[in-house]
Coordinates of C-alpha atoms in Angstrom, one line a residue:
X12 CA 0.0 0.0 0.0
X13 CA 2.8 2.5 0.8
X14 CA 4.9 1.9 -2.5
X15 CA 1.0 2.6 -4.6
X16 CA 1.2 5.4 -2.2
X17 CA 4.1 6.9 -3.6
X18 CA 4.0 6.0 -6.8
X19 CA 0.5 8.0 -6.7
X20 CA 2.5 10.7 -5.2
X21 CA 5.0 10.9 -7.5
X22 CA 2.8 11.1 -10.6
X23 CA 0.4 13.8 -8.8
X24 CA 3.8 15.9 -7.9
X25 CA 4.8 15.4 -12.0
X26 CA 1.2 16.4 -13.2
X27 CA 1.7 19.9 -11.0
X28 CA 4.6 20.6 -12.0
X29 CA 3.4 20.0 -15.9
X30 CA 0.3 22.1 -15.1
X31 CA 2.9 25.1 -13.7
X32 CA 4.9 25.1 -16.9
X33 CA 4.6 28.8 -18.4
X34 CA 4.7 28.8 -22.0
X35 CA 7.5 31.3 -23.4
X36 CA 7.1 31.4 -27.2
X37 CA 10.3 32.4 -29.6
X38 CA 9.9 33.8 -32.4
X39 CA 12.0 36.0 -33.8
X40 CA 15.4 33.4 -35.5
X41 CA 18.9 35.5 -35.8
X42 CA 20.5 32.7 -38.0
X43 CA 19.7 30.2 -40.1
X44 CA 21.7 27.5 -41.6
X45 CA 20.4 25.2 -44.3
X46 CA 21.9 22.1 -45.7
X47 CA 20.0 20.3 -48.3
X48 CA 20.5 16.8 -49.0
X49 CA 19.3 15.1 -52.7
X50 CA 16.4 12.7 -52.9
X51 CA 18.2 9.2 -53.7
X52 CA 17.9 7.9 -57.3
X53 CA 15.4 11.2 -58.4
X54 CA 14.9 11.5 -62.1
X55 CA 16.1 15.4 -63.5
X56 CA 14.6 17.3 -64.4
X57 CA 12.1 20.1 -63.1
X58 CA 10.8 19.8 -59.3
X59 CA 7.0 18.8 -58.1
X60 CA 6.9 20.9 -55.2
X61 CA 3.8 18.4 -53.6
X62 CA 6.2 15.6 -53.8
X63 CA 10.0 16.5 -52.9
X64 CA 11.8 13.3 -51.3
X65 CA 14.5 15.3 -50.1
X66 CA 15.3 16.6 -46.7
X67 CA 17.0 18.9 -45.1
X68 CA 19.0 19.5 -41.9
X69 CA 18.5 23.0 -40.7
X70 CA 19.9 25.3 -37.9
X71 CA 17.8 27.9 -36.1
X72 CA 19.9 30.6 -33.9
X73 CA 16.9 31.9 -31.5
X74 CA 17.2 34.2 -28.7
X75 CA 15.1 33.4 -25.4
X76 CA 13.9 34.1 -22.2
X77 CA 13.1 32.3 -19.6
X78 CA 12.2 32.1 -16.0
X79 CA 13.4 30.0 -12.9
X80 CA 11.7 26.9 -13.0
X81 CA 9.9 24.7 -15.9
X82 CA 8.9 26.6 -19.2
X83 CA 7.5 25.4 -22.2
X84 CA 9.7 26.6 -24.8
X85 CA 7.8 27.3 -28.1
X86 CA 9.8 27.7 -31.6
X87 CA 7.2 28.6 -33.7
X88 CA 7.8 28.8 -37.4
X89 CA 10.0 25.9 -37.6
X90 CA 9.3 23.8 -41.1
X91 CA 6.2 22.2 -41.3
X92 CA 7.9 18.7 -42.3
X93 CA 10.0 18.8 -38.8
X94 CA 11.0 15.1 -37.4
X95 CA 10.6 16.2 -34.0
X96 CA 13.2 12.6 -32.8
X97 CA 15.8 14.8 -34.6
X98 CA 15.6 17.9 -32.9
X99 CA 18.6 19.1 -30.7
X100 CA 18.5 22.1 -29.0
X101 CA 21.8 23.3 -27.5
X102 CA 22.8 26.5 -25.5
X103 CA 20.1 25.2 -22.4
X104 CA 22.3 25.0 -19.2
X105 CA 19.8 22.4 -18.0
X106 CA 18.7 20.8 -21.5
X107 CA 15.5 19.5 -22.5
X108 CA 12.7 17.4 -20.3
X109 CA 10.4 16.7 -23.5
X110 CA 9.6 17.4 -26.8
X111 CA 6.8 18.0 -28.8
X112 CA 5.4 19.1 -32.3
X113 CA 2.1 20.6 -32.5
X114 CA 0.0 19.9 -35.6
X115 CA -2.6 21.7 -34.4
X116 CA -2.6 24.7 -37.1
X117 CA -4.9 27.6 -37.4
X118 CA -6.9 26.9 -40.4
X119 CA -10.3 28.0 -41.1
X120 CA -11.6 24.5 -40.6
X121 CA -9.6 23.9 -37.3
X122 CA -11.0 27.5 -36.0
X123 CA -14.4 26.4 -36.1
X124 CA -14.0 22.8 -35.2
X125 CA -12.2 24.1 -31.7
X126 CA -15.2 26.6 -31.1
X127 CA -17.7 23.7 -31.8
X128 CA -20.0 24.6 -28.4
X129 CA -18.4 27.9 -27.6
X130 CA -20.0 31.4 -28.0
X131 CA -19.1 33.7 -31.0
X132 CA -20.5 36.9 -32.0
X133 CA -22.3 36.4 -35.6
X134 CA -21.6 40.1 -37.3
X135 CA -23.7 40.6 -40.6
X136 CA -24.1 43.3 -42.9
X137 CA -26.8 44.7 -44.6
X138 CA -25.1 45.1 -48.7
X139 CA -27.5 48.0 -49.4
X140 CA -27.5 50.0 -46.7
X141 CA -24.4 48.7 -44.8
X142 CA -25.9 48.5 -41.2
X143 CA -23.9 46.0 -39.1
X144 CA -26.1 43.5 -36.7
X145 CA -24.1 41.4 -34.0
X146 CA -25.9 38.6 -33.4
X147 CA -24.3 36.6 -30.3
X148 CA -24.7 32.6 -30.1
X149 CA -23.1 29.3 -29.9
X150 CA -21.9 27.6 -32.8
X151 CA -23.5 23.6 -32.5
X152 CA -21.8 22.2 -35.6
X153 CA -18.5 22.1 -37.1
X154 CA -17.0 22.5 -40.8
X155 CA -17.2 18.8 -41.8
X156 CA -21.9 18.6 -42.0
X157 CA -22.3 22.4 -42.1
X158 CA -21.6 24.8 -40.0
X159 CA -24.8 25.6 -38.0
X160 CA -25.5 28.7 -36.0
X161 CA -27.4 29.0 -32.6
X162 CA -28.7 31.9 -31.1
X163 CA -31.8 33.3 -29.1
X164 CA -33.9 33.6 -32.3
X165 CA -33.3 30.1 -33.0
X166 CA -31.2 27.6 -35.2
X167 CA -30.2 28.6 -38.9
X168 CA -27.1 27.4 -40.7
X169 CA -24.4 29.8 -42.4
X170 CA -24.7 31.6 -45.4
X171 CA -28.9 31.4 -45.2
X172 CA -29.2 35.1 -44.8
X173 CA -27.8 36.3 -48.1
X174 CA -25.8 39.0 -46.3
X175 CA -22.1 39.5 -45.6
X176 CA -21.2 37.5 -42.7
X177 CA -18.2 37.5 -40.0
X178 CA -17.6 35.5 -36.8
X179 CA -15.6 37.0 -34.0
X180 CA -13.9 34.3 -32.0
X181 CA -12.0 33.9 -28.7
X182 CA -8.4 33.2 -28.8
X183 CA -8.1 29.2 -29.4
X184 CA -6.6 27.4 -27.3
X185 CA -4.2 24.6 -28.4
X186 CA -4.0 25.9 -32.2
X187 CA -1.0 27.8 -33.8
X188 CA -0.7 30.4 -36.4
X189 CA 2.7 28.0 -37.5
X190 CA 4.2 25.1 -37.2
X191 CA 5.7 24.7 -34.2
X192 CA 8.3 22.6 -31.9
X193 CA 7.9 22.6 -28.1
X194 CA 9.9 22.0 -25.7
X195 CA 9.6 21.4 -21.8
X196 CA 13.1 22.5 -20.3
X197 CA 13.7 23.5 -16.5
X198 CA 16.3 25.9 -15.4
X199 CA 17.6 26.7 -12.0
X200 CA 17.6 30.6 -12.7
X201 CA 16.2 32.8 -15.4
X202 CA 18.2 33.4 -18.1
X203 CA 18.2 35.2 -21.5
X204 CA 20.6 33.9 -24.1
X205 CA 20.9 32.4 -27.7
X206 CA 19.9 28.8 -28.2
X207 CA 20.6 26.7 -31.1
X208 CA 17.9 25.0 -32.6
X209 CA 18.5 22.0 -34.7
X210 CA 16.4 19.6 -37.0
X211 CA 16.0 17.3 -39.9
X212 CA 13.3 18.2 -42.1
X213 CA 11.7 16.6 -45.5
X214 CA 10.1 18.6 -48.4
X215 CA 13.0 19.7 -49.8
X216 CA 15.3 18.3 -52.8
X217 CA 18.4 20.0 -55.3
X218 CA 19.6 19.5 -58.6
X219 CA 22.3 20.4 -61.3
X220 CA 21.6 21.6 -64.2
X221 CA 24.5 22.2 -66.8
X222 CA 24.5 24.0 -70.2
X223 CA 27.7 22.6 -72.5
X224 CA 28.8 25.0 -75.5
X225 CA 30.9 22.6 -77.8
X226 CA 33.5 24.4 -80.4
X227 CA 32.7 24.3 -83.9
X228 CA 35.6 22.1 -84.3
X229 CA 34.4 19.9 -81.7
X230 CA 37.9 20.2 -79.7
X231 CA 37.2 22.4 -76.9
X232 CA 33.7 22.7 -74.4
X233 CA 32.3 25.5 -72.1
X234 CA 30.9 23.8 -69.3
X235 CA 28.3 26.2 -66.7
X236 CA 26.4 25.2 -63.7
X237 CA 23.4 26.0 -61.7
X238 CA 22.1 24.1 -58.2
X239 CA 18.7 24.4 -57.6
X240 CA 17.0 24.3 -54.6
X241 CA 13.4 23.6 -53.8
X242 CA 11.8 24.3 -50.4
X243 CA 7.7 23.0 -50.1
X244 CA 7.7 23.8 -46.8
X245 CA 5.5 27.0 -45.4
X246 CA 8.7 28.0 -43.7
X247 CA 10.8 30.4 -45.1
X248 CA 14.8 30.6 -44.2
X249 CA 15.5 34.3 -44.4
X250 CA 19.1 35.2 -45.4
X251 CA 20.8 31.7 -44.6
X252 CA 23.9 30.5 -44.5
X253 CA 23.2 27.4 -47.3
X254 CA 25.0 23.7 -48.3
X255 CA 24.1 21.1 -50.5
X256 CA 25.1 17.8 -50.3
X257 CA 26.1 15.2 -53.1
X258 CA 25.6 11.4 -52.6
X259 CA 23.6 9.0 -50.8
X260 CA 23.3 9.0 -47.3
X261 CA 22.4 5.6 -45.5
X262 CA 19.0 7.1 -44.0
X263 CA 15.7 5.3 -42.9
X264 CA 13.0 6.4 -44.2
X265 CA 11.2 8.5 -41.1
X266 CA 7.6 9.1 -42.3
X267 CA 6.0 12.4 -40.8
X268 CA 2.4 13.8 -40.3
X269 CA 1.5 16.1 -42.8
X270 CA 0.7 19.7 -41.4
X271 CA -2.4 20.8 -43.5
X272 CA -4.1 24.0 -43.6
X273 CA -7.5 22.5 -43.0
X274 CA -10.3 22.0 -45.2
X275 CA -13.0 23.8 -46.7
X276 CA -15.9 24.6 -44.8
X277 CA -19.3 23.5 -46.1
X278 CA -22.1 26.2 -46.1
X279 CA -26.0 24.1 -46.8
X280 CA -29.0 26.3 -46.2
X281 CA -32.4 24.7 -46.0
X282 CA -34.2 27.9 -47.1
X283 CA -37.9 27.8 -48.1
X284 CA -38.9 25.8 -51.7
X285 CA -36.5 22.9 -52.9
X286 CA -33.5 21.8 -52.4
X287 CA -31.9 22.4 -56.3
X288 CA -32.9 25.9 -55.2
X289 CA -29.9 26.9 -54.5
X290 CA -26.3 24.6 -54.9
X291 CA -24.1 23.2 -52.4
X292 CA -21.1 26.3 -51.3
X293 CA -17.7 25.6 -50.5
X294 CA -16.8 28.6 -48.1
X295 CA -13.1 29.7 -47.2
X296 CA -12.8 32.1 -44.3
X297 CA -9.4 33.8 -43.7
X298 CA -8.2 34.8 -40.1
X299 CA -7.0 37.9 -39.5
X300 CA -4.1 38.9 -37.6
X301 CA -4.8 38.6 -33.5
X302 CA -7.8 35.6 -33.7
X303 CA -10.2 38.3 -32.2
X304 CA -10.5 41.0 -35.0
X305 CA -13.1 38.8 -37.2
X306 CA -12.9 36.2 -40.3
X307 CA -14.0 37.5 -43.3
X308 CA -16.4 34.9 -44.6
X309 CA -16.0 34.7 -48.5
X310 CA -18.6 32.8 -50.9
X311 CA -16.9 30.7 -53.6
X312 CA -18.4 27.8 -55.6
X313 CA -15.1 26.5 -56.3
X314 CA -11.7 26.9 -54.7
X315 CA -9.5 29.3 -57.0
X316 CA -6.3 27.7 -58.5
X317 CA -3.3 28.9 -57.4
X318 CA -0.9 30.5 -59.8
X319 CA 2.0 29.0 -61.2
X320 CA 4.7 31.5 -60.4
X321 CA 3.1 31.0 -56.9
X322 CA 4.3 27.8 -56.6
X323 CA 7.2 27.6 -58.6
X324 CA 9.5 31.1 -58.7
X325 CA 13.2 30.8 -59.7
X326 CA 15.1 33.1 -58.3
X327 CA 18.9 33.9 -59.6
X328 CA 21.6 34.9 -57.3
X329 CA 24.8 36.3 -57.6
X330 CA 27.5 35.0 -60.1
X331 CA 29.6 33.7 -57.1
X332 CA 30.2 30.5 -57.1
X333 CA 29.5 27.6 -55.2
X334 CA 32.5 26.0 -53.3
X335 CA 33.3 22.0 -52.8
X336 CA 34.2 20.4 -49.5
X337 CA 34.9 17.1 -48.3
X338 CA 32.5 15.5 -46.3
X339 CA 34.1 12.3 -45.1
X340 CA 32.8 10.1 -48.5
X341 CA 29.9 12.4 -49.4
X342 CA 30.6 16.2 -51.4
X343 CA 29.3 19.5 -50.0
X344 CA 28.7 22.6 -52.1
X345 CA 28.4 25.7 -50.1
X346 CA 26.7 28.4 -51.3
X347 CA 29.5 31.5 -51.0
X348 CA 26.7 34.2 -50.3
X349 CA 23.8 34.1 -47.9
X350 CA 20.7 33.0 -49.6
X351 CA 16.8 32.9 -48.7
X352 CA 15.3 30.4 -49.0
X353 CA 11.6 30.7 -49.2
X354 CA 8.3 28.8 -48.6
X355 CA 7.3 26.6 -51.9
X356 CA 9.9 28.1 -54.0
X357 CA 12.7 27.0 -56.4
X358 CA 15.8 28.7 -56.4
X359 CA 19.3 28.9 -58.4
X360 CA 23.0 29.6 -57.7
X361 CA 26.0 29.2 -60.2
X362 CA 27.7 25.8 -59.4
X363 CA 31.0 26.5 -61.9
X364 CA 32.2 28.3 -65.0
X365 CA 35.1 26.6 -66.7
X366 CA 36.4 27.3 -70.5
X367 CA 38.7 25.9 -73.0
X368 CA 38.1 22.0 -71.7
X369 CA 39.8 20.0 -74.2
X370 CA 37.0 17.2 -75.3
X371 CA 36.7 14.9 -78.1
X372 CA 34.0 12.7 -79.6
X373 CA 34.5 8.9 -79.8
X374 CA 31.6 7.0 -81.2
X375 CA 30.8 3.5 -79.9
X376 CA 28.1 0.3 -79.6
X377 CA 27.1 -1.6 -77.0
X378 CA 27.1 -4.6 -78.4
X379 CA 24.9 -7.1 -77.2
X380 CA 24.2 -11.1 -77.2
X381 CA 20.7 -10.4 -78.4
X382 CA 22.2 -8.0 -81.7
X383 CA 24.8 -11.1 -83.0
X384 CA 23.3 -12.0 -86.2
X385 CA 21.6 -8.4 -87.1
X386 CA 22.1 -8.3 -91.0
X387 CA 21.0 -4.3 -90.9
X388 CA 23.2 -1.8 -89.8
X389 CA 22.7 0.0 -87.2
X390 CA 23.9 4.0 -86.6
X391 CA 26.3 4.4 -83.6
X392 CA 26.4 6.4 -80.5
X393 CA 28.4 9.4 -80.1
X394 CA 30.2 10.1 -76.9
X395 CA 31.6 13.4 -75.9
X396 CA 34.5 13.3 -73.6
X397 CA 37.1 14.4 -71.5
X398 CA 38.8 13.9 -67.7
X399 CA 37.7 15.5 -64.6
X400 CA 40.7 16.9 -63.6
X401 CA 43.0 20.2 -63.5
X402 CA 45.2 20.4 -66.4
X403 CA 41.8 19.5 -68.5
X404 CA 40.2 23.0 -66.6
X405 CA 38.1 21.1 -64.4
X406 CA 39.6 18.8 -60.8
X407 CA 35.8 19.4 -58.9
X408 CA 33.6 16.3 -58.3
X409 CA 30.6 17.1 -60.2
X410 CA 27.0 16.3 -58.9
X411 CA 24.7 14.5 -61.4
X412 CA 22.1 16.4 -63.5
X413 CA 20.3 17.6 -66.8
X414 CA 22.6 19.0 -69.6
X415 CA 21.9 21.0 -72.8
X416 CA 24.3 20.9 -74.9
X417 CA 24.7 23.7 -77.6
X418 CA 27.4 24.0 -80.2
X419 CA 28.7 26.3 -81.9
X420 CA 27.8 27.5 -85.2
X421 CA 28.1 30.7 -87.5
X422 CA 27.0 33.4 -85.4
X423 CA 25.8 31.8 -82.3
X424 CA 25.3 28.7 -80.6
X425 CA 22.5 26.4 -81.6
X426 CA 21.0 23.6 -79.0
X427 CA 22.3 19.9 -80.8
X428 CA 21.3 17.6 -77.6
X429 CA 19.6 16.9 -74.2
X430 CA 21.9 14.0 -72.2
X431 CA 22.5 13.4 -68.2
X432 CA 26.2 13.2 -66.6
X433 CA 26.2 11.0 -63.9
X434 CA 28.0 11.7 -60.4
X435 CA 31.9 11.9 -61.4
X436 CA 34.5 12.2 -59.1
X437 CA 37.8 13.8 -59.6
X438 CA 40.0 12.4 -62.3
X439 CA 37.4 9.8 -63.8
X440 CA 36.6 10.1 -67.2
X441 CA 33.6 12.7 -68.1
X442 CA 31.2 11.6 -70.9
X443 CA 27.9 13.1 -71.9
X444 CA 26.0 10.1 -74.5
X445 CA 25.4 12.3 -77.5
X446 CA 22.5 11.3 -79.9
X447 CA 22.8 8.6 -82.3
X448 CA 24.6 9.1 -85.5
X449 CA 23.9 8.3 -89.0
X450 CA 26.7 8.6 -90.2
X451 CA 28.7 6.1 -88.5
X452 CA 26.9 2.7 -88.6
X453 CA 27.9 -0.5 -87.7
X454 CA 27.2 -4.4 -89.4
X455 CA 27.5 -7.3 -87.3
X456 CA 27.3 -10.9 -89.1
X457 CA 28.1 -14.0 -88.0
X458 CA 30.7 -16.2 -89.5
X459 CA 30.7 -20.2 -89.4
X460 CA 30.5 -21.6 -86.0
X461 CA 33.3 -24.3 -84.3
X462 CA 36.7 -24.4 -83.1
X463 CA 38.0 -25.9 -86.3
X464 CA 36.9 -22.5 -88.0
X465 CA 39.2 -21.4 -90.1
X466 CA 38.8 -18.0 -89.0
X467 CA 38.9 -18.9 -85.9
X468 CA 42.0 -20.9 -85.9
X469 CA 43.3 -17.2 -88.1
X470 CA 42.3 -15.4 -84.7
X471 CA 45.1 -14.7 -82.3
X472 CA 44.2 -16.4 -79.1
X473 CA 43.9 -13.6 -76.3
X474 CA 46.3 -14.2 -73.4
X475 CA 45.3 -16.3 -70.6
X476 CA 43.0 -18.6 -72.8
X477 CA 43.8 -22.2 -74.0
X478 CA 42.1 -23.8 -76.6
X479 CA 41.5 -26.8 -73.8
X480 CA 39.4 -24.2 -71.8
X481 CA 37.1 -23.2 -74.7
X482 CA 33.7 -25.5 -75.1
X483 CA 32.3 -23.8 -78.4
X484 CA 33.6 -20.8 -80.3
X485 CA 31.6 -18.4 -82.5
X486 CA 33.1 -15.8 -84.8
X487 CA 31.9 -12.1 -85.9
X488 CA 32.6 -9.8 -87.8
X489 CA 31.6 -5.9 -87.2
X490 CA 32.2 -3.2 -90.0
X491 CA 32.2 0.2 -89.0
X492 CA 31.5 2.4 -92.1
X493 CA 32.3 6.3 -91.5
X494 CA 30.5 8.7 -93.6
X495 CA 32.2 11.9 -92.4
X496 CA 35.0 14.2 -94.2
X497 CA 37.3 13.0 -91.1
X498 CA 38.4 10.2 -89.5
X499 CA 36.5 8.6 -86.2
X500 CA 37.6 6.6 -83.0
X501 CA 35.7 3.7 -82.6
X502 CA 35.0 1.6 -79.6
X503 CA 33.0 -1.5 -79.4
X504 CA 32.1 -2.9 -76.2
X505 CA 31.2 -6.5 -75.7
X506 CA 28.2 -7.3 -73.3
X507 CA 28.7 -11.2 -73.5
X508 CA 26.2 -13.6 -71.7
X509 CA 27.4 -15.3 -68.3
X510 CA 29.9 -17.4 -68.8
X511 CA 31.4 -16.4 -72.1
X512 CA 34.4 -14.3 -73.1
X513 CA 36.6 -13.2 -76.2
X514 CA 38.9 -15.8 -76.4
X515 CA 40.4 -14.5 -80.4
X516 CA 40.0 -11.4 -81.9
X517 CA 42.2 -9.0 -84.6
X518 CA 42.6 -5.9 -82.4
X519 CA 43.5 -5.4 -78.9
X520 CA 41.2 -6.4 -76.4
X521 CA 40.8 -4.0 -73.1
X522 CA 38.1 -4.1 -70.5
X523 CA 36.0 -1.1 -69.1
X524 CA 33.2 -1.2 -66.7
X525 CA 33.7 -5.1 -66.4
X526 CA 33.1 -5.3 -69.9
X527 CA 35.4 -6.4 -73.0
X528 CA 36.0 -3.4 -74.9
X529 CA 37.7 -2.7 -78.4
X530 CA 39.6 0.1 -80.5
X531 CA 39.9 1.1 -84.0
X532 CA 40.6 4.0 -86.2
X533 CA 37.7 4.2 -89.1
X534 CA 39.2 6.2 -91.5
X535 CA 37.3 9.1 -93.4
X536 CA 34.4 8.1 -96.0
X537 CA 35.9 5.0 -95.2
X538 CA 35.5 1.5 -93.4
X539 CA 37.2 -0.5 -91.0
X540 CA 36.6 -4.5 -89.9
X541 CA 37.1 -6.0 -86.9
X542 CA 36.9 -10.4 -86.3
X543 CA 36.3 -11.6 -83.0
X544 CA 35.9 -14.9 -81.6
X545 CA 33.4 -15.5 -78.4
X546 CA 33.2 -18.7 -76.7
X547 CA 31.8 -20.7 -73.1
X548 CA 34.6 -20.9 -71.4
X549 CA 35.4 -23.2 -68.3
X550 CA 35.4 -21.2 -65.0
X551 CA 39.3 -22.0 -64.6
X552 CA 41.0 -21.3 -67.6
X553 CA 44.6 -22.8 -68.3
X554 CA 47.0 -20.1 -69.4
X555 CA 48.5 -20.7 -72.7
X556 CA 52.3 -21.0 -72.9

C-alpha cells in the first residue's frame, strides 16, 4: 500500500509541475543554416513541389527568455515537415525534459472545429445600406456537415441570410498560427541567451543543371552550372547560410504527419422551396491577424487555382560560385553568399564556370548477345568526352544532372542535344552520351561456327585462354562504315552472356566497366573491320604457354 502510495505521489507531484509550466514562445530566429540533401535515385529534371523526397538539416539561432523553473519553450515557425526525434537544442544550461510538435494549425476549418459549443459573435451586414447586426450565439456544428448557428432567435445554418457574414472568436486554445516545436526545459535561474535549434526536415530536394557549348571544331567545351534548390515547406529561411550535399546517405525512411491547412468549410441552407434551389457552397474564411478582429467569410463555388509562379518562382543569385568540400565520403557545395530560402519556391545559384576544356567525340556500340546476327546496320552512338581533372580546366567532383548541350555555329550557338552526366568524381573520365549518328553505322554478321573455323584458328588467341578451356567458339565480324569528311575513333564494347568471353580477336582487347572493350581507327568516308571470336569458357581457364 505505501509503495502505490508513492508511486500515486509521485505522478500527482509530475502532473503539477506539468500544469505550472509557463509557455515562453520564440519567435524571432537570428540565423539560419540550411543544408540540403538530394532525394536518392530522383529523375532530372524540373521539381514537383507536392512531392519532394529530399530533406534537409536545418539550424535555427533563437534568442530566449526564460524564468526560474519549468517553461514550455515554443519555436514557432520551424518547417512544417520537422522530425521532432531529430531535434537538438543546445545552449540550455539544463537541456531539455520533453519534446513535442504541435500539428494543431490555425486553419479555417480547425477555428471552427475548436469553437464547436463555444460562444461567438455572428456580425452581418446589410449590402444595401451597410448597417452592421451582432448577433451573439453558440456555434452547435462544425466544418465537416455544415456549419450551423445558434442563437436566441433560433437555429439557422451559415450563409442562409444572403448577407455579408463574419464571426468573431475567442483566442483558441491549443491551435498555432505556425508550425511549431515545443519543448519542456527546467532551469535553475532565469536566463536570457541564444539557443541553437536544430532539425531534420523533408520537403526539400536539389539539382544540377548544366549548359555545354561545344567548339565548332568539336575540340574544346564551355561547361556552366546551376544548383537548384526547392523548399515545399511553409517556412521560409530568411538570409541563410546554405549547403548542399552530393551522394547518398544511409538514412531510414522516417515518415512524418503532414501539417495541413485545413479543409473547406461546407455552407448548406435549408431555405424555403427545394433543395436544387440553390447549390451546395464551398466557403473559405481567412483569419486575420490577432484571432479576435473577425474572419471574413468569403462565398466561392469553387476553390481558386493557385498560380503557377506561386508555386514555382526561380530566383537567380549572384555569379559567385558555389564552393566543394569534403565530407568524409559524401561532397558538399556551399553556397559563398547568404541565400533565402523561401516557402514553396525554387531557387538557383551558379555551381562553376570553366572554359577551353579540351574534349573529343569517340563514337561506340554496345554490343549485345541479343544483336549477333543483325544483318542491318545500325547507326552508332556518339560520346563526348574528356577527364575531370586540372590540367583539363576542371579537378571538382561534379554532382549528377540535366545538360543542354549547344554547339557552336556561324553566329551563335544552336542547341544539338539533351543528355545526363552521372556523379563523377575527380579524375574519372567525363562523358555526356550524345545522340545517335547516322553517319557512322555499324554491321554485325556471324561467321561459321566451331573451333575448327578457319577463321577462328586465323584469330590470335587472347592471353590467358587455352584452346582446352574453350567449349564452343563463334566468330563475328563488325564493320564500322564512317561517312564523315574526317576520320572517327571507334570503340565497341562487348556485353557477352554469363559465362562467355573473347577468347580470339584482330585488335586489342581492353576491359572497361567489367566489360570487354575494343579500338579502331575508321578512317574518313571510309570503313574498318574488326573479327572476334566468343566462346563458353570453363570457370578455370589454363593459361597458354
Amino acid at each position: 500500500m505505501r509503495a502505490k502510495i508513492l508511486m500515486f505521489a509521485s505522478f500527482a507531484l509530475a502532473g503539477i509541475g506539468s500544469a505550472q509550466a509557463g509557455d515562453v514562445t520564440s519567435l524571432r530566429v537570428k540565423d539560419y543554416a540550411v543544408t540540403v540533401y538530394r532525394a536518392p535515385g530522383r529523375s532530372e529534371g524540373g521539381f514537383n513541389l507536392d512531392d519532394l523526397n529530399g530533406f534537409a538539416l536545418v539550424s535555427e539561432v533563437r534568442h530566449v527568455s526564460l524564468p526560474a523553473g519549468l517553461s514550455r519553450l515554443r519555436f514557432e515557425g520551424v518547417a512544417g515537415g520537422i522530425q521532432p526525434a531529430s531535434a537538438l537544442v543546445t545552449g540550455l544550461p539544463e537541456g531539455v525534459v520533453e519534446k513535442n510538435r504541435d500539428a494543431a494549425l490555425l486553419s479555417p476549418s480547425a477555428l471552427i472545429e475548436a469553437t464547436v459549443g463555444k460562444a461567438v459573435i455572428l456580425k452581418r451586414t446589410n449590402r444595401k445600406t451597410g448597417t452592421v447586426e451582432d448577433k451573439r450565439g453558440t456555434l452547435i456544428s462544425g466544418a465537416d456537415g455544415g456549419v450551423v448557428f445558434k442563437s436566441d432567435t433560433g437555429i439557422e445554418a451559415l450563409r442562409c441570410s444572403g448577407m455579408a457574414e463574419t464571426f468573431v472568436f475567442e483566442p483558441p486554445e491549443g491551435l498555432s498560427a505556425r508550425p511549431t516545436l515545443s519543448v519542456l526545459v527546467k532551469t535553475e535561474t532565469p536566463i536570457e541567451q541564444d539557443v541553437t535549434l536544430s532539425y531534420l526536415t523533408v520537403g526539400f530536394d536539389w539539382a544540377a543543371t548544366y549548359t555545354a557549348t561545344l567548339s565548332a571544331d568539336e575540340r574544346n567545351l564551355s561547361l556552366g552550372a546551376w544548383v537548384t534548390l526547392a523548399n515545399s515547406n511553409d517556412a521560409m529561411f530568411n538570409a541563410a547560410r546554405t549547403q548542399v550535399v552530393a551522394g547518398r546517405v544511409n538514412r531510414e525512411n522516417d515518415s512524418v504527419e503532414p501539417i495541413g491547412l485545413g479543409e473547406s468549410i461546407l455552407a448548406q441552407c435549408w431555405p424555403h422551396g427545394t433543395t436544387s434551389d440553390i447549390p451546395e457552397e464551398r466557403v473559405t474564411l481567412q483569419a486575420t491577424r490577432g484571432f479576435t478582429a473577425g474572419i471574413e467569410v468569403a462565398r466561392m463555388m469553387a476553390p481558386a487555382p493557385m498560380a503557377a509562379d506561386a508555386l514555382y518562382e526561380v530566383v537567380v543569385t549572384s555569379a559567385k560560385k558555389v564552393q566543394e568540400e569534403q565530407l568524409g565520403d559524401l561532397k558538399l557545395y556551399r553556397v559563398p553568399d547568404r541565400t533565402t530560402v523561401a516557402s514553396r519556391q525554387s531557387k538557383q545559384v551558379r555551381l562553376l564556370d570553366r572554359e577551353r576544356i579540351p574534349v573529343r567525340i569517340v563514337y561506340g556500340f554496345d554490343l549485345r548477345e541479343s544483336q549477333f546476327d543483325a544483318d542491318e546496320s545500325v547507326p552508332a552512338t556518339r560520346v563526348l568526352r574528356t577527364k575531370n581533372d586540372a590540367a583539363d580546366h576542371l579537378g571538382l567532383p561534379l554532382p549528377s544532372g540535366s545538360v543542354e548541350v549547344y554547339q557552336d555555329h556561324g553566329e551563335g550557338a544552336l542547341l544539338a542535344d539533351e543528355t545526363e552526366l552521372k556523379d563523377v568524381a575527380v579524375d574519372e573520365d567525363v562523358e555526356l552520351k550524345l545522340s545517335n549518328s547516322d553517319q557512322v553505322r555499324v554491321r554485325l554478321t556471324a561467321e561459321r561456327e566451331g573451333i575448327d573455323s578457319r577463321h577462328a584458328r586465323e584469330l590470335p588467341l587472347l592471353p590467358g585462354v587455352s584452346m582446352r578451356s574453350v567449349e564452343k567458339t563463334g566468330v563475328f565480324r563488325a564493320v564500322v562504315s564512317n561517312a564523315l569528311p574526317h576520320a572517327v575513333d571507334f570503340e565497341f564494347k562487348l556485353a557477352l552472356p554469363d559465362g562467355a568471353r573473347i577468347v580470339r580477336a584482330d585488335h586489342e582487347v581492353t576491359r572497361k566497366d567489367g566489360q570487354p572493350l575494343i579500338k579502331l581507327a575508321v578512317p574518313a568516308n571510309g570503313e574498318a573491320t574488326v573479327l572476334f571470336a566468343a566462346a563458353a569458357v570453363e570457370d578455370r581457364a589454363v593459361p597458354s604457354r
